[in-house]
mmCIF file of C-alpha atoms in Angstrom:
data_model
loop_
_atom_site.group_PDB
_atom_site.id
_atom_site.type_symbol
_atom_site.label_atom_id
_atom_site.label_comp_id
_atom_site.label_asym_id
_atom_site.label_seq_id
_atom_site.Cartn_x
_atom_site.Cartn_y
_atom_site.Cartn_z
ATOM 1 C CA UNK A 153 47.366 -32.602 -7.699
ATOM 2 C CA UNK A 154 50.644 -31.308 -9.376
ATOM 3 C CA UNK A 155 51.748 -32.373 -12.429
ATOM 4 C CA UNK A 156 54.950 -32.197 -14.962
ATOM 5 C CA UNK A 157 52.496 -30.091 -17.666
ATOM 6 C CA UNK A 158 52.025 -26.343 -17.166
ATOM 7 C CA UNK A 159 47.986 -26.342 -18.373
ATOM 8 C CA UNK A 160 47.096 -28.713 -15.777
ATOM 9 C CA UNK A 161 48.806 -27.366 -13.245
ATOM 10 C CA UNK A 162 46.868 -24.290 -13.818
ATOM 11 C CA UNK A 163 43.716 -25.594 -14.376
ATOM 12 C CA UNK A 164 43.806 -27.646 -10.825
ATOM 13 C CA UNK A 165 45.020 -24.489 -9.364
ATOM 14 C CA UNK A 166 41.804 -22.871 -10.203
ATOM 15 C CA UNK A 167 40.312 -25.455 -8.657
ATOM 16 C CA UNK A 168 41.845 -25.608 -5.757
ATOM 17 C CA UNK A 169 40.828 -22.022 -5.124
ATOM 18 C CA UNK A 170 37.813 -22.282 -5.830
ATOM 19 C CA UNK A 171 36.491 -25.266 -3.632
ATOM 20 C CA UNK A 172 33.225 -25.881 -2.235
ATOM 21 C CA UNK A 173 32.186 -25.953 1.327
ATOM 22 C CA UNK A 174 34.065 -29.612 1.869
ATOM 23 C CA UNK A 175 31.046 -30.706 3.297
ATOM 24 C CA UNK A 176 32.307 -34.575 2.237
ATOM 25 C CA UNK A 177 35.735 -34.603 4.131
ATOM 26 C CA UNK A 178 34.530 -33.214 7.019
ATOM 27 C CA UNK A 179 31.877 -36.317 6.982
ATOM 28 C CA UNK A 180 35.053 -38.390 6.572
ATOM 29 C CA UNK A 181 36.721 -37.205 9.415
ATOM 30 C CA UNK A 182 33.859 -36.903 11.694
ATOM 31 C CA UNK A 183 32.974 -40.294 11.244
ATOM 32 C CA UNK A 184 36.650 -41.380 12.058
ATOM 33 C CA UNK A 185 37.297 -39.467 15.545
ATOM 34 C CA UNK A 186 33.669 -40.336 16.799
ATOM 35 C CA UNK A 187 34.930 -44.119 16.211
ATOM 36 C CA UNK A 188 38.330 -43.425 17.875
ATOM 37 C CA UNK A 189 38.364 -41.436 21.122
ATOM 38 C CA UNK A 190 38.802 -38.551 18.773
ATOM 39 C CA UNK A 191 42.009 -39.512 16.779
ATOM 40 C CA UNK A 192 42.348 -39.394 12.971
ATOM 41 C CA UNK A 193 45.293 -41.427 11.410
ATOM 42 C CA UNK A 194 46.888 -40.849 7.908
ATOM 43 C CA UNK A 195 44.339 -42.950 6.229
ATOM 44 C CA UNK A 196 41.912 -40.746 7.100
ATOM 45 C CA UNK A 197 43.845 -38.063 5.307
ATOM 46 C CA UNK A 198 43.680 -40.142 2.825
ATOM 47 C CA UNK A 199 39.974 -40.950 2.739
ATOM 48 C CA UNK A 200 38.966 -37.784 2.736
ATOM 49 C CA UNK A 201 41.543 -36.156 -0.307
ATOM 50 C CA UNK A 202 40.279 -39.056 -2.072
ATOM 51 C CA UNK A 203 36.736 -37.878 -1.524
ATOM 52 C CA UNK A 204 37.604 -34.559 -2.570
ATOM 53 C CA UNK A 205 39.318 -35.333 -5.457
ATOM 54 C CA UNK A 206 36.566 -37.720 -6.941
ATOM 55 C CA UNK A 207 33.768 -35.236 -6.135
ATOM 56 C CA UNK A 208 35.263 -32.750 -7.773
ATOM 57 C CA UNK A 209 36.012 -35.274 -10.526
ATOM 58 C CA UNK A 210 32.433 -35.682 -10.813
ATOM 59 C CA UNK A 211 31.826 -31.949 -10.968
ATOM 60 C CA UNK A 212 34.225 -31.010 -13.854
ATOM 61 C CA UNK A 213 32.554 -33.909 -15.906
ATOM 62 C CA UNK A 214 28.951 -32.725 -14.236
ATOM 63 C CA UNK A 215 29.502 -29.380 -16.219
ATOM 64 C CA UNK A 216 30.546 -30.583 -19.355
ATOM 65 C CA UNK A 217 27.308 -32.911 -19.844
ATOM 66 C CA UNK A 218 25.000 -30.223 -18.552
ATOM 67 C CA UNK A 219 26.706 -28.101 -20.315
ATOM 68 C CA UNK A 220 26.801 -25.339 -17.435
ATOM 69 C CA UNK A 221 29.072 -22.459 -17.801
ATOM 70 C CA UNK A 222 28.860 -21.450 -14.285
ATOM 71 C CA UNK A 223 30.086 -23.265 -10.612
ATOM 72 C CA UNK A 224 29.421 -21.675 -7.444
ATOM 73 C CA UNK A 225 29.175 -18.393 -8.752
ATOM 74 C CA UNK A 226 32.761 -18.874 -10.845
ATOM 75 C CA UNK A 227 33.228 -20.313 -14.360
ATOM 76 C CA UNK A 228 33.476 -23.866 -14.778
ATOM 77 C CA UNK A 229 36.743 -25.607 -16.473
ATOM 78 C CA UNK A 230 34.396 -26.200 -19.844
ATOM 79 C CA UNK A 231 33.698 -22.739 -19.997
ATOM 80 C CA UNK A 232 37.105 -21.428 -19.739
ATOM 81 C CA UNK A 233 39.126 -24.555 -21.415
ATOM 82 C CA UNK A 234 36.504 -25.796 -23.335
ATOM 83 C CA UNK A 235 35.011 -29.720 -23.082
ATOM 84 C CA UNK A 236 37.777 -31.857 -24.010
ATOM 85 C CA UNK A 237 40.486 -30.519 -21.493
ATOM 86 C CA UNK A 238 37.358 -30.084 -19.123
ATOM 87 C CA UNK A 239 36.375 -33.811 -19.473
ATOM 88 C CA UNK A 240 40.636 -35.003 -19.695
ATOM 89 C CA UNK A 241 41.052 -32.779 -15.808
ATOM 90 C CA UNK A 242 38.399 -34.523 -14.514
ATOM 91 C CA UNK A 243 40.125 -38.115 -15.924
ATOM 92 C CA UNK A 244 43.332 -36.540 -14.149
ATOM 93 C CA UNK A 245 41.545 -36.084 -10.619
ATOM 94 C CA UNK A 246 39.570 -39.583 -10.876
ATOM 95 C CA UNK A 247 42.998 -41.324 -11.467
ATOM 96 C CA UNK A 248 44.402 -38.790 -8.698
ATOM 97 C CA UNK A 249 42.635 -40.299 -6.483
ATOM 98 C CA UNK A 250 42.221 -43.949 -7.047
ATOM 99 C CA UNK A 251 46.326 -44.278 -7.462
ATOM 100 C CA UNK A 252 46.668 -42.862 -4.352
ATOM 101 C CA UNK A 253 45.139 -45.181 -2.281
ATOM 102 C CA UNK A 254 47.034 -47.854 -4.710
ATOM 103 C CA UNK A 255 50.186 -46.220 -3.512
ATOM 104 C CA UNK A 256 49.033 -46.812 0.136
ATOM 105 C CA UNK A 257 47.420 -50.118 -0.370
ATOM 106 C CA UNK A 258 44.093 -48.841 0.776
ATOM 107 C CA UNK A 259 42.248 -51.652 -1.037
ATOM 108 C CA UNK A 260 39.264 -51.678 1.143
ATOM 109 C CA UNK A 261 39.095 -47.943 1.052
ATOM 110 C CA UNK A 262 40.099 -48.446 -3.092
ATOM 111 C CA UNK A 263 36.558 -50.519 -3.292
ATOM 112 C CA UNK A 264 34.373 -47.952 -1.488
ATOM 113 C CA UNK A 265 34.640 -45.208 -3.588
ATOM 114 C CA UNK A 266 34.902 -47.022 -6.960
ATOM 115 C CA UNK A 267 31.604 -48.783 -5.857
ATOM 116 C CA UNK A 268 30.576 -44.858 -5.298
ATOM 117 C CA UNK A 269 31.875 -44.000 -8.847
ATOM 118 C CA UNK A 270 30.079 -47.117 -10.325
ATOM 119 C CA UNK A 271 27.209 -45.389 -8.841
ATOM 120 C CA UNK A 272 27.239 -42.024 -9.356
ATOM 121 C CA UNK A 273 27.515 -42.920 -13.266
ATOM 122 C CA UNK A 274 24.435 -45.617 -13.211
ATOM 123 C CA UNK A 275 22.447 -43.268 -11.234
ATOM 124 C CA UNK A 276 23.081 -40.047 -14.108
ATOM 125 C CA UNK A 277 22.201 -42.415 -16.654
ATOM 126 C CA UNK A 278 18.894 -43.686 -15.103
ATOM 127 C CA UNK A 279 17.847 -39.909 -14.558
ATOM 128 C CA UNK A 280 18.563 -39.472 -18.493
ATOM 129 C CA UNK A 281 16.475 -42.417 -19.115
ATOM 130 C CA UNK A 282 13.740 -41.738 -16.974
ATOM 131 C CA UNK A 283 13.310 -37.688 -18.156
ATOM 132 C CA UNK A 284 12.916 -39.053 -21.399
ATOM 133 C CA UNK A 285 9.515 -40.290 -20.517
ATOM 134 C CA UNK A 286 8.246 -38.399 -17.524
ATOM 135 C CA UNK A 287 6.705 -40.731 -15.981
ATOM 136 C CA UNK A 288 8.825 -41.684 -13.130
ATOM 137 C CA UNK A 289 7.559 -43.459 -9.757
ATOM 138 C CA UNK A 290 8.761 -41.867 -6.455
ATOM 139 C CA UNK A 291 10.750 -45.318 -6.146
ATOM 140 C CA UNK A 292 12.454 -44.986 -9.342
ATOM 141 C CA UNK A 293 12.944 -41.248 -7.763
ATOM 142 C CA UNK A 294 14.636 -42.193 -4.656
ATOM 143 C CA UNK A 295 16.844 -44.882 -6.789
ATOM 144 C CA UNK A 296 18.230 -42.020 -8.765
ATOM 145 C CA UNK A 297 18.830 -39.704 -5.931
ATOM 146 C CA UNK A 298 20.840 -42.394 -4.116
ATOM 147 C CA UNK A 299 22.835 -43.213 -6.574
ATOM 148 C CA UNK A 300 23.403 -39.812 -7.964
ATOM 149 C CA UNK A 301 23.955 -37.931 -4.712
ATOM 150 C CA UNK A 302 23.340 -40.318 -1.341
ATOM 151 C CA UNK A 303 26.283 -42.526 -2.572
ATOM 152 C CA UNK A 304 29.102 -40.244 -2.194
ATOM 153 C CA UNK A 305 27.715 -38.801 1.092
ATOM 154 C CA UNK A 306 27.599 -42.499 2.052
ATOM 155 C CA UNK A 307 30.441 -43.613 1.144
ATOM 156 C CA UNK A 308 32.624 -40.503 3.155
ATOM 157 C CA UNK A 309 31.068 -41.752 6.406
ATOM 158 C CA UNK A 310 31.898 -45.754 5.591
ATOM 159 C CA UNK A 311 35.598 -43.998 4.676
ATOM 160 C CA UNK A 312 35.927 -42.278 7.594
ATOM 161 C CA UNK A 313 34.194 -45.189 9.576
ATOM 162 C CA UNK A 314 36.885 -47.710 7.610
ATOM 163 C CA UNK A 315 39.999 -45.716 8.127
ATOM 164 C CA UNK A 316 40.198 -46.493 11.726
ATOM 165 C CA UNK A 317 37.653 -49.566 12.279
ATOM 166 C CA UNK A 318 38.530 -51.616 8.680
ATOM 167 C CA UNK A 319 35.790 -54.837 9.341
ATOM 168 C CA UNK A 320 33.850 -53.412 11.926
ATOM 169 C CA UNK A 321 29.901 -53.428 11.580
ATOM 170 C CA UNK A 322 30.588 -49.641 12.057
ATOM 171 C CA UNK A 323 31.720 -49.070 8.030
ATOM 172 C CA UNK A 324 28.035 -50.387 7.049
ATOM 173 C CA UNK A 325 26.175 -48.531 10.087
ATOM 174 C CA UNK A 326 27.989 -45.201 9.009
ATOM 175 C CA UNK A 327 27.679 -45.943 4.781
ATOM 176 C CA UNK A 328 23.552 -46.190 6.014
ATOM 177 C CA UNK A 329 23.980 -42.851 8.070
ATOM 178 C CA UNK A 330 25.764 -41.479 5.045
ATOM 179 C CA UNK A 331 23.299 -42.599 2.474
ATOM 180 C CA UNK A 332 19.983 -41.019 4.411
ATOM 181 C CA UNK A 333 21.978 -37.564 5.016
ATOM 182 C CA UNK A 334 22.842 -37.591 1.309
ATOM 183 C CA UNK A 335 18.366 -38.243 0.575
ATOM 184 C CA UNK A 336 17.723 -35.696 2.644
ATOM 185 C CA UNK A 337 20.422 -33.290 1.066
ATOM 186 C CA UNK A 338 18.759 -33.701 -2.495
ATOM 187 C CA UNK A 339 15.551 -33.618 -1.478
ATOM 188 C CA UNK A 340 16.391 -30.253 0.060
ATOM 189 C CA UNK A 341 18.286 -29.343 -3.394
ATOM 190 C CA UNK A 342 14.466 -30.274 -5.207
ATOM 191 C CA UNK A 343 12.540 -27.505 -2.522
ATOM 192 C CA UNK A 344 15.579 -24.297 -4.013
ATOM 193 C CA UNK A 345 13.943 -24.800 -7.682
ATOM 194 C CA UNK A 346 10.724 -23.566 -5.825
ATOM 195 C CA UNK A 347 12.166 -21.130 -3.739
ATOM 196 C CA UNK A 348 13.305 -20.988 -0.504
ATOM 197 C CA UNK A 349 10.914 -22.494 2.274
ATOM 198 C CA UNK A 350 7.725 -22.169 0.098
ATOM 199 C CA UNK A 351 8.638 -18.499 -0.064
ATOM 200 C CA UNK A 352 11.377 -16.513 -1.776
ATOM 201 C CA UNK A 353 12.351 -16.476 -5.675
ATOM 202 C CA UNK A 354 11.457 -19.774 -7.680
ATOM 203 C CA UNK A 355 14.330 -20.676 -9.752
ATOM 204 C CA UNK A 356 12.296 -23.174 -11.988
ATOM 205 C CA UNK A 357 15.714 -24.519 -13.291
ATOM 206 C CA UNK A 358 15.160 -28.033 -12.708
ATOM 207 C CA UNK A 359 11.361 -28.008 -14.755
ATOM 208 C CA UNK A 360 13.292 -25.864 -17.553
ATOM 209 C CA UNK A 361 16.215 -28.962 -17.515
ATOM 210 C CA UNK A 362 12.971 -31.678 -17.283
ATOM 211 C CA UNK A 363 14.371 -33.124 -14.149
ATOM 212 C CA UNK A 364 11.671 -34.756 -12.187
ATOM 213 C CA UNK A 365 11.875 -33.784 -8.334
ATOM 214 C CA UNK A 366 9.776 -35.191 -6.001
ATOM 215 C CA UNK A 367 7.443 -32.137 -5.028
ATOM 216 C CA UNK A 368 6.499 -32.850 -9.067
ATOM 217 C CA UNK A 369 6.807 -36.575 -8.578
ATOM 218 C CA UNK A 370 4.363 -36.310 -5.917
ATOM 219 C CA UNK A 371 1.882 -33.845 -7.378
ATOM 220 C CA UNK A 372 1.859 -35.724 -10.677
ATOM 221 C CA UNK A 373 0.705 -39.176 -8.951
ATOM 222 C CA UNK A 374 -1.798 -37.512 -7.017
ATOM 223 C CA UNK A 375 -3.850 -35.243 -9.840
ATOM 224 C CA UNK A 376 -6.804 -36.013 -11.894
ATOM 225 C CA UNK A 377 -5.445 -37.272 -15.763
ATOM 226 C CA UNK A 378 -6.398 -33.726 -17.170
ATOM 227 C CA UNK A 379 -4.391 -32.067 -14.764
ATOM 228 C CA UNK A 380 -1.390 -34.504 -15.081
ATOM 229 C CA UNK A 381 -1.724 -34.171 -19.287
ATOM 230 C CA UNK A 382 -1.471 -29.995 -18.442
ATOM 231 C CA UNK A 383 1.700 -30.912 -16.318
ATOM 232 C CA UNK A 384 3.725 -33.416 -18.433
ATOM 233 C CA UNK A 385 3.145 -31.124 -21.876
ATOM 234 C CA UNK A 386 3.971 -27.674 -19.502
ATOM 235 C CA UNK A 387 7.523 -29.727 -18.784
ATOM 236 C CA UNK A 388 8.228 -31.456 -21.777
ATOM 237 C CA UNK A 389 7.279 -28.552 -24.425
ATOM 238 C CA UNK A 390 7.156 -25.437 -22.366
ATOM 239 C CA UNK A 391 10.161 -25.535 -19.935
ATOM 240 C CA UNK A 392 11.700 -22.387 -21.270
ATOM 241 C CA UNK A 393 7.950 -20.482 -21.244
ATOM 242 C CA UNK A 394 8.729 -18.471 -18.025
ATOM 243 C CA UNK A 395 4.856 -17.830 -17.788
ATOM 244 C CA UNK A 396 4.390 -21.584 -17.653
ATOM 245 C CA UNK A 397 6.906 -22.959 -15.518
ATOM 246 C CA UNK A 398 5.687 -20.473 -12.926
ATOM 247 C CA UNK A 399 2.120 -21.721 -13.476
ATOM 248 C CA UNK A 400 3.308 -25.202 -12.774
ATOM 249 C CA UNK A 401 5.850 -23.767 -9.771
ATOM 250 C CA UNK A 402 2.375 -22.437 -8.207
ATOM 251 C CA UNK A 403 0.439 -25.848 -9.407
ATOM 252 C CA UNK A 404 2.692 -27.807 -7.368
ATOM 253 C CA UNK A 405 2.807 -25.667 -4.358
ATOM 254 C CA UNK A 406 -1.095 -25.519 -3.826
ATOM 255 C CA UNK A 407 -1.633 -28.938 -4.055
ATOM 256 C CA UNK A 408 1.083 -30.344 -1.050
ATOM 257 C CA UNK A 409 4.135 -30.841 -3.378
ATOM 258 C CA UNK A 410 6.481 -28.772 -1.184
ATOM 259 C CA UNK A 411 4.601 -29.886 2.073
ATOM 260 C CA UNK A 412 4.954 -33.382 1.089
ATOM 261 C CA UNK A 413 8.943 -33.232 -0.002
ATOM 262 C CA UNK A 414 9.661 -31.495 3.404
ATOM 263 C CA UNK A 415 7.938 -34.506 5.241
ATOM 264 C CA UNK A 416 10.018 -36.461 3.556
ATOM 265 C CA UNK A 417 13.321 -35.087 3.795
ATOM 266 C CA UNK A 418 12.673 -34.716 7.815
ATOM 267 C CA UNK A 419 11.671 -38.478 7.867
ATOM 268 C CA UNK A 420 15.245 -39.341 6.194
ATOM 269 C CA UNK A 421 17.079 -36.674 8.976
ATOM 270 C CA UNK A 422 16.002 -38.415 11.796
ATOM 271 C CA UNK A 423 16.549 -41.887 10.670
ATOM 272 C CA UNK A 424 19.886 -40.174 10.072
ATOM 273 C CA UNK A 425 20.188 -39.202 13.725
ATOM 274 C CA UNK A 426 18.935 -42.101 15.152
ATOM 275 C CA UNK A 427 21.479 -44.278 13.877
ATOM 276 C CA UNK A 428 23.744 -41.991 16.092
ATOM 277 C CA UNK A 429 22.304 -42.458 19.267
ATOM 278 C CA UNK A 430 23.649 -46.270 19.768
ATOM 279 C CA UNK A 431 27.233 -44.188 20.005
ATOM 280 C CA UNK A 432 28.234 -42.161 23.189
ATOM 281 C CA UNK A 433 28.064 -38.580 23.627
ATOM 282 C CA UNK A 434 30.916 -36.787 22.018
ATOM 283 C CA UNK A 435 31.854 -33.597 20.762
ATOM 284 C CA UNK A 436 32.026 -35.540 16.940
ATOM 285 C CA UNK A 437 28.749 -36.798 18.151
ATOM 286 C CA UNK A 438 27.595 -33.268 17.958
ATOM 287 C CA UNK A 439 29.083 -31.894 14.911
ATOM 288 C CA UNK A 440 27.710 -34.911 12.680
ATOM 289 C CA UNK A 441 24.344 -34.129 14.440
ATOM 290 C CA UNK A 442 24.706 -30.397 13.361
ATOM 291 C CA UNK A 443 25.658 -31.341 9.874
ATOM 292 C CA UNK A 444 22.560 -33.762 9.612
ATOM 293 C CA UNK A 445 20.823 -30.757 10.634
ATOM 294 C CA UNK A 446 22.511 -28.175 8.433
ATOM 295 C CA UNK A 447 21.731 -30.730 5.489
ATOM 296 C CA UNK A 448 18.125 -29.828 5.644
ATOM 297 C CA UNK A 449 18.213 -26.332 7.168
ATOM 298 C CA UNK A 450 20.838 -24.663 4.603
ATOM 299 C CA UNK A 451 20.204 -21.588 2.094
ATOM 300 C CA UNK A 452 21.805 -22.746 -0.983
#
């Protein structure tokens, strides 16, 4: 990530210290020593910097257009260097990381993650269309979520799966493992804005943004036209009433919205872990079974 120019080098320094839980690599090289007798080779490494470096690609830019001064718990780049450097570092990390598979000739791994970037971008964009009417179908819901999020957990495990089995069926069985971990992981992001396990403190954040999450989703094809009028006005014109959105939090709640999500998000784990069980028992086995698991069982 080191450059000739001072700012940037201090900028991705920031970064670097600051860095998530690297859920994604690990899914990268998981993938790859369950495939191979527990051996990773240096296009592995590569996979998974790549990973890294677009996610957090994504991020920077995330922040700028939700205009979010905060990232786990630190400042974001937009709120410390304002939004043009914020939105030129995240250019920086995207080219990072496409040039160096160029370098490498990793064209097959080149077209897995810029089919994830293509993506990532359609999916944000669909959500942005969609909010603007509110009246989203849980299809439309589950297009946006794997696009937005289930694509870039997908396409880790078809990297990881690719690095050391390039044209196997493996790469698509994996990208499908990848893609239901990734539904289950946002679905699980939708039950936090309600508070932890139906209990806990309701953040309400995603009703004050007017993101539509499926315990809403669900709630709002499944209530009498009155009720569903109440809803779509509480969102669209009272988001920032605290009153309100905790009116709706509880609305949702009493009639299944949580209950239904969670059904949901368990059916997408274990079609997750059943894709597994056609591979023999390994400690990799194990770990991506734990992360599957972790996926819906985490605190934040």
């Amino acid at each position: 990530m080191s450059s000739q120019v001072a700012l940037l080098n201090r900028i991705t320094y920031y970064i670097v210290n600051r860095k998530g839980k690297q859920m994604r690599p690990m899914f990268v090289f998981l993938c790859a020593k369950l495939l191979n007798n527990g051996e990773v080779t240096e296009r592995t490494y590569r996979g998974a910097s790549v990973i890294e470096l677009i996610h957090t690609a994504s991020l920077v830019h995330d922040d700028v257009v939700d205009e979010s001064n905060k990232r786990r718990g630190f400042f974001s780049i937009n709120a410390l260097w304002k939004n043009k450097i914020a939105v030129l570092v995240g250019d920086y990390l995207l080219s990072k990381g496409m040039l160096l598979c160029i370098q490498h000739e990793d064209f097959d791994l080149l077209k897995i993650i810029s089919v994830a970037v293509r993506e990532i971008v359609e999916g944000e964009l669909l959500q942005i269309e969609k909010a603007r009417r509110l009246d989203i179908t849980e299809e439309v819901y589950y297009e946006i979520i794997r696009q937005k999020t289930a694509t870039l957990i997908a396409s880790c495990c078809s990297l990881g799966a690719c690095s050391v089995k390039p044209d196997s069926q493996d790469v698509e069985t994996f990208r499908k493992f990848g893609e239901l971990c990734g539904m289950a992981f946002q679905i699980k992001d939708d039950l936090f804005d309600y508070g932890e396990e139906q209990i806990g403190k309701p953040t309400g954040i995603d009703i004050k943004e007017q993101k539509m999450t499926l315990p809403l989703i669900h709630v709002l094809n499944n209530c009498s036209n009155k009720e569903k009028r109440w809803l779509i006005n509480s969102v669209k014109n009272h988001n920032k009433d605290k009153k309100r959105v905790k009116e709706v939090i509880t609305f949702v709640k009493n009639r299944g919205g949580l209950d239904y999500a969670v059904s949901k998000m368990l059916l997408f784990k274990e079609e997750a872990l059943h894709l597994l069980e056609a591979y023999p028992k390994s400690a990799y086995k194990d770990s991506l079974e734990l992360m599957v698991n972790y996926v819906v069982e985490r605190k934040k």
